[in-house]
PDB file of C-alpha atoms in Angstrom:
ATOM      1  CA  MET A   1      68.118 124.677 190.976  1.00  0.00           C
ATOM      2  CA  ASN A   2      66.961 125.148 187.502  1.00  0.00           C
ATOM      3  CA  TYR A   3      68.286 123.698 184.155  1.00  0.00           C
ATOM      4  CA  THR A   4      67.006 123.896 180.576  1.00  0.00           C
ATOM      5  CA  TRP A   5      65.825 120.677 178.837  1.00  0.00           C
ATOM      6  CA  GLY A   6      64.348 120.810 175.233  1.00  0.00           C
ATOM      7  CA  GLY A   7      64.263 124.484 175.212  1.00  0.00           C
ATOM      8  CA  LEU A   8      62.343 124.612 178.582  1.00  0.00           C
ATOM      9  CA  ASP A   9      63.280 125.819 181.917  1.00  0.00           C
ATOM     10  CA  VAL A  10      62.815 123.051 184.520  1.00  0.00           C
ATOM     11  CA  SER A  11      63.082 123.343 188.279  1.00  0.00           C
ATOM     12  CA  MET A  12      64.604 120.537 190.280  1.00  0.00           C
ATOM     13  CA  ASP A  13      63.949 119.744 193.810  1.00  0.00           C
ATOM     14  CA  HIS A  14      66.993 119.391 196.283  1.00  0.00           C
ATOM     15  CA  ARG A  15      67.055 115.634 195.512  1.00  0.00           C
ATOM     16  CA  GLY A  16      67.351 115.737 191.683  1.00  0.00           C
ATOM     17  CA  GLU A  17      64.359 113.637 191.220  1.00  0.00           C
ATOM     18  CA  HIS A  18      63.199 115.479 188.107  1.00  0.00           C
ATOM     19  CA  ARG A  19      66.269 115.150 186.560  1.00  0.00           C
ATOM     20  CA  LEU A  20      66.679 111.515 187.183  1.00  0.00           C
ATOM     21  CA  GLY A  21      63.275 111.027 185.832  1.00  0.00           C
ATOM     22  CA  ILE A  22      64.188 113.247 182.664  1.00  0.00           C
ATOM     23  CA  ASP A  23      67.519 111.415 182.176  1.00  0.00           C
ATOM     24  CA  ARG A  24      65.617 108.070 182.424  1.00  0.00           C
ATOM     25  CA  THR A  25      62.971 109.025 179.854  1.00  0.00           C
ATOM     26  CA  ILE A  26      65.879 110.327 177.434  1.00  0.00           C
ATOM     27  CA  MET A  27      67.833 107.017 177.646  1.00  0.00           C
ATOM     28  CA  ASN A  28      64.570 105.035 177.041  1.00  0.00           C
ATOM     29  CA  LEU A  29      63.999 107.211 174.033  1.00  0.00           C
ATOM     30  CA  VAL A  30      67.695 106.706 172.772  1.00  0.00           C
ATOM     31  CA  ARG A  31      67.276 102.867 173.386  1.00  0.00           C
ATOM     32  CA  ASN A  32      64.033 102.820 171.299  1.00  0.00           C
ATOM     33  CA  MET A  33      65.465 105.031 168.507  1.00  0.00           C
ATOM     34  CA  ASN A  34      68.333 102.346 168.245  1.00  0.00           C
ATOM     35  CA  ALA A  35      66.168  99.362 168.389  1.00  0.00           C
ATOM     36  CA  HIS A  36      67.088  98.682 164.631  1.00  0.00           C
ATOM     37  CA  VAL A  37      70.780  98.770 165.292  1.00  0.00           C
ATOM     38  CA  PRO A  38      72.081  95.189 164.790  1.00  0.00           C
ATOM     39  CA  LEU A  39      74.377  93.078 166.611  1.00  0.00           C
ATOM     40  CA  ARG A  40      77.562  93.289 164.575  1.00  0.00           C
ATOM     41  CA  ARG A  41      79.080  90.600 162.876  1.00  0.00           C
ATOM     42  CA  SER A  42      82.872  90.082 161.406  1.00  0.00           C
ATOM     43  CA  LEU A  43      83.452  90.377 157.929  1.00  0.00           C
ATOM     44  CA  LYS A  44      85.181  86.881 157.986  1.00  0.00           C
ATOM     45  CA  GLU A  45      81.678  85.576 159.433  1.00  0.00           C
ATOM     46  CA  LEU A  46      79.716  87.389 156.912  1.00  0.00           C
ATOM     47  CA  LEU A  47      81.455  86.180 153.786  1.00  0.00           C
ATOM     48  CA  ARG A  48      80.951  82.504 154.770  1.00  0.00           C
ATOM     49  CA  GLU A  49      77.185  82.973 154.302  1.00  0.00           C
ATOM     50  CA  ARG A  50      75.238  82.605 151.146  1.00  0.00           C
ATOM     51  CA  ARG A  51      72.795  85.421 152.242  1.00  0.00           C
ATOM     52  CA  PRO A  52      74.749  87.592 154.717  1.00  0.00           C
ATOM     53  CA  TYR A  53      72.633  89.356 157.322  1.00  0.00           C
ATOM     54  CA  VAL A  54      72.896  90.860 160.462  1.00  0.00           C
ATOM     55  CA  THR A  55      69.904  90.755 163.294  1.00  0.00           C
ATOM     56  CA  GLY A  56      68.631  94.146 164.650  1.00  0.00           C
ATOM     57  CA  ARG A  57      67.930  94.342 168.379  1.00  0.00           C
ATOM     58  CA  ASP A  58      64.151  94.380 167.553  1.00  0.00           C
ATOM     59  CA  GLY A  59      64.792  91.085 165.836  1.00  0.00           C
ATOM     60  CA  ARG A  60      64.637  91.945 162.454  1.00  0.00           C
ATOM     61  CA  ARG A  61      66.885  90.624 159.665  1.00  0.00           C
ATOM     62  CA  GLN A  62      68.959  93.044 157.790  1.00  0.00           C
ATOM     63  CA  TYR A  63      70.471  91.603 154.729  1.00  0.00           C
ATOM     64  CA  ILE A  64      74.021  92.569 153.462  1.00  0.00           C
ATOM     65  CA  SER A  65      75.137  93.395 150.020  1.00  0.00           C
ATOM     66  CA  ARG A  66      77.664  90.881 148.928  1.00  0.00           C
ATOM     67  CA  ASP A  67      79.236  93.499 146.744  1.00  0.00           C
ATOM     68  CA  GLU A  68      79.671  95.736 149.717  1.00  0.00           C
ATOM     69  CA  LEU A  69      81.592  92.888 151.594  1.00  0.00           C
ATOM     70  CA  GLU A  70      83.593  91.979 148.750  1.00  0.00           C
ATOM     71  CA  LEU A  71      84.655  95.887 148.325  1.00  0.00           C
ATOM     72  CA  ILE A  72      85.536  95.729 152.154  1.00  0.00           C
ATOM     73  CA  SER A  73      87.437  92.624 151.893  1.00  0.00           C
ATOM     74  CA  GLU A  74      89.616  94.057 149.165  1.00  0.00           C
ATOM     75  CA  ILE A  75      90.369  97.071 151.393  1.00  0.00           C
ATOM     76  CA  MET A  76      91.227  95.093 154.625  1.00  0.00           C
ATOM     77  CA  PRO A  77      93.975  92.687 154.947  1.00  0.00           C
ATOM     78  CA  ILE A  78      92.830  88.907 155.140  1.00  0.00           C
ATOM     79  CA  GLU A  79      94.048  88.625 158.749  1.00  0.00           C
ATOM     80  CA  GLU A  80      91.873  91.580 159.769  1.00  0.00           C
ATOM     81  CA  TRP A  81      88.686  90.126 158.282  1.00  0.00           C
ATOM     82  CA  GLY A  82      87.879  88.567 161.793  1.00  0.00           C
ATOM     83  CA  ARG A  83      88.338  91.821 163.625  1.00  0.00           C
ATOM     84  CA  ILE A  84      86.393  94.412 161.614  1.00  0.00           C
ATOM     85  CA  ARG A  85      82.685  94.143 162.620  1.00  0.00           C
ATOM     86  CA  LEU A  86      79.765  95.320 160.384  1.00  0.00           C
ATOM     87  CA  PRO A  87      77.807  97.125 159.853  1.00  0.00           C
ATOM     88  CA  ILE A  88      79.927  99.975 160.567  1.00  0.00           C
ATOM     89  CA  LEU A  89      78.249 102.424 163.261  1.00  0.00           C
ATOM     90  CA  LEU A  90      77.876 105.915 162.101  1.00  0.00           C
ATOM     91  CA  GLU A  91      77.423 107.521 165.633  1.00  0.00           C
ATOM     92  CA  MET A  92      75.095 110.409 165.729  1.00  0.00           C
ATOM     93  CA  THR A  93      75.373 112.474 169.073  1.00  0.00           C
ATOM     94  CA  THR A  94      74.215 115.870 170.273  1.00  0.00           C
ATOM     95  CA  GLU A  95      77.933 117.267 170.593  1.00  0.00           C
ATOM     96  CA  PHE A  96      77.926 118.652 167.068  1.00  0.00           C
ATOM     97  CA  GLU A  97      76.263 121.937 166.155  1.00  0.00           C
ATOM     98  CA  GLU A  98      76.357 120.778 162.404  1.00  0.00           C
ATOM     99  CA  THR A  99      75.364 117.576 160.845  1.00  0.00           C
ATOM    100  CA  ALA A 100      78.275 115.338 161.836  1.00  0.00           C
ATOM    101  CA  LEU A 101      79.030 111.928 163.452  1.00  0.00           C
ATOM    102  CA  TRP A 102      81.669 109.590 164.715  1.00  0.00           C
ATOM    103  CA  VAL A 103      83.122 106.402 163.429  1.00  0.00           C
ATOM    104  CA  ARG A 104      85.221 104.375 165.874  1.00  0.00           C
ATOM    105  CA  GLY A 105      87.466 101.625 165.511  1.00  0.00           C
ATOM    106  CA  ASP A 106      90.806 101.111 163.553  1.00  0.00           C
ATOM    107  CA  ASN A 107      89.626  98.842 160.767  1.00  0.00           C
ATOM    108  CA  GLU A 108      86.229 100.583 160.691  1.00  0.00           C
ATOM    109  CA  CYS A 109      88.091 103.898 160.293  1.00  0.00           C
ATOM    110  CA  ARG A 110      90.376 102.514 157.674  1.00  0.00           C
ATOM    111  CA  VAL A 111      87.490 101.201 155.504  1.00  0.00           C
ATOM    112  CA  VAL A 112      85.956 104.723 155.755  1.00  0.00           C
ATOM    113  CA  GLN A 113      89.243 106.474 154.832  1.00  0.00           C
ATOM    114  CA  ARG A 114      89.721 104.149 151.874  1.00  0.00           C
ATOM    115  CA  ILE A 115      86.013 104.705 150.317  1.00  0.00           C
ATOM    116  CA  LEU A 116      85.985 108.345 150.927  1.00  0.00           C
ATOM    117  CA  GLY A 117      89.781 108.735 149.816  1.00  0.00           C
ATOM    118  CA  THR A 118      90.450 110.951 152.839  1.00  0.00           C
ATOM    119  CA  ARG A 119      93.528 111.254 154.871  1.00  0.00           C
ATOM    120  CA  LYS A 120      91.954 111.152 158.350  1.00  0.00           C
ATOM    121  CA  SER A 121      93.344 108.680 160.634  1.00  0.00           C
ATOM    122  CA  GLY A 122      92.972 107.390 164.145  1.00  0.00           C
ATOM    123  CA  LYS A 123      90.702 104.937 166.020  1.00  0.00           C
ATOM    124  CA  LYS A 124      88.019 107.809 165.795  1.00  0.00           C
ATOM    125  CA  ILE A 125      87.060 109.912 163.108  1.00  0.00           C
ATOM    126  CA  VAL A 126      84.516 112.702 162.226  1.00  0.00           C
ATOM    127  CA  LEU A 127      82.338 112.700 159.130  1.00  0.00           C
ATOM    128  CA  TYR A 128      80.412 115.887 157.924  1.00  0.00           C
ATOM    129  CA  LEU A 129      77.264 115.922 155.983  1.00  0.00           C
ATOM    130  CA  PRO A 130      79.028 115.554 152.336  1.00  0.00           C
ATOM    131  CA  GLU A 131      81.058 112.659 153.510  1.00  0.00           C
ATOM    132  CA  ILE A 132      78.278 110.799 155.359  1.00  0.00           C
ATOM    133  CA  GLN A 133      76.332 111.060 152.120  1.00  0.00           C
ATOM    134  CA  ARG A 134      79.146 109.687 149.796  1.00  0.00           C
ATOM    135  CA  LEU A 135      79.821 106.914 152.419  1.00  0.00           C
ATOM    136  CA  ARG A 136      76.274 105.869 152.532  1.00  0.00           C
ATOM    137  CA  ARG A 137      75.846 105.774 148.684  1.00  0.00           C
ATOM    138  CA  ARG A 138      78.827 103.407 148.478  1.00  0.00           C
ATOM    139  CA  LEU A 139      77.902 101.237 151.534  1.00  0.00           C
ATOM    140  CA  PRO A 140      74.201 101.451 152.307  1.00  0.00           C
ATOM    141  CA  THR A 141      73.877  98.060 154.027  1.00  0.00           C
ATOM    142  CA  THR A 142      77.395  97.910 155.703  1.00  0.00           C
ATOM    143  CA  THR A 143      76.931 101.324 157.586  1.00  0.00           C
ATOM    144  CA  GLN A 144      74.155 101.764 160.084  1.00  0.00           C
ATOM    145  CA  TYR A 145      73.110 104.951 162.038  1.00  0.00           C
ATOM    146  CA  ALA A 146      73.120 104.888 165.734  1.00  0.00           C
ATOM    147  CA  PHE A 147      72.213 107.449 168.146  1.00  0.00           C
ATOM    148  CA  TYR A 148      73.983 108.291 171.332  1.00  0.00           C
ATOM    149  CA  THR A 149      73.698 110.981 173.970  1.00  0.00           C
ATOM    150  CA  HIS A 150      75.778 111.813 177.144  1.00  0.00           C
ATOM    151  CA  LEU A 151      73.978 113.256 180.069  1.00  0.00           C
ATOM    152  CA  ASN A 152      75.701 115.446 182.225  1.00  0.00           C
ATOM    153  CA  HIS A 153      75.145 116.187 185.814  1.00  0.00           C
TER     154      HIS A 153
END
């Protein structure tokens, strides 16, 4: 059986061992690309801190702007402060042919909609390059890129 990977045709033995090795390699690459992605914390928790920060999986602290936290707190009802997790993840995937990404979560999508002044709704929304740029200009420390891949067998 043959398949294409990175523009190359790859032959696979009857057990699929080549594919499994490539899948492992891709997953390790994505994991390494996401080493900076922090463990997310609630808005409520971050607002309590004098110098709010999140910690990346690589152990590095990423400080969050108090101004951005206050902007988000003005958008979100106080009873939702414990439910919204920051930073908002901007999920880059290979499923789009153009520069686009996903934002997931009711509260996260609500914040993004308000910041961008859009009418997109739902628990999962797509953002395209101009929207991504506007969002990152307004919320540079409370948004974070993360990379995702889906391996099909």
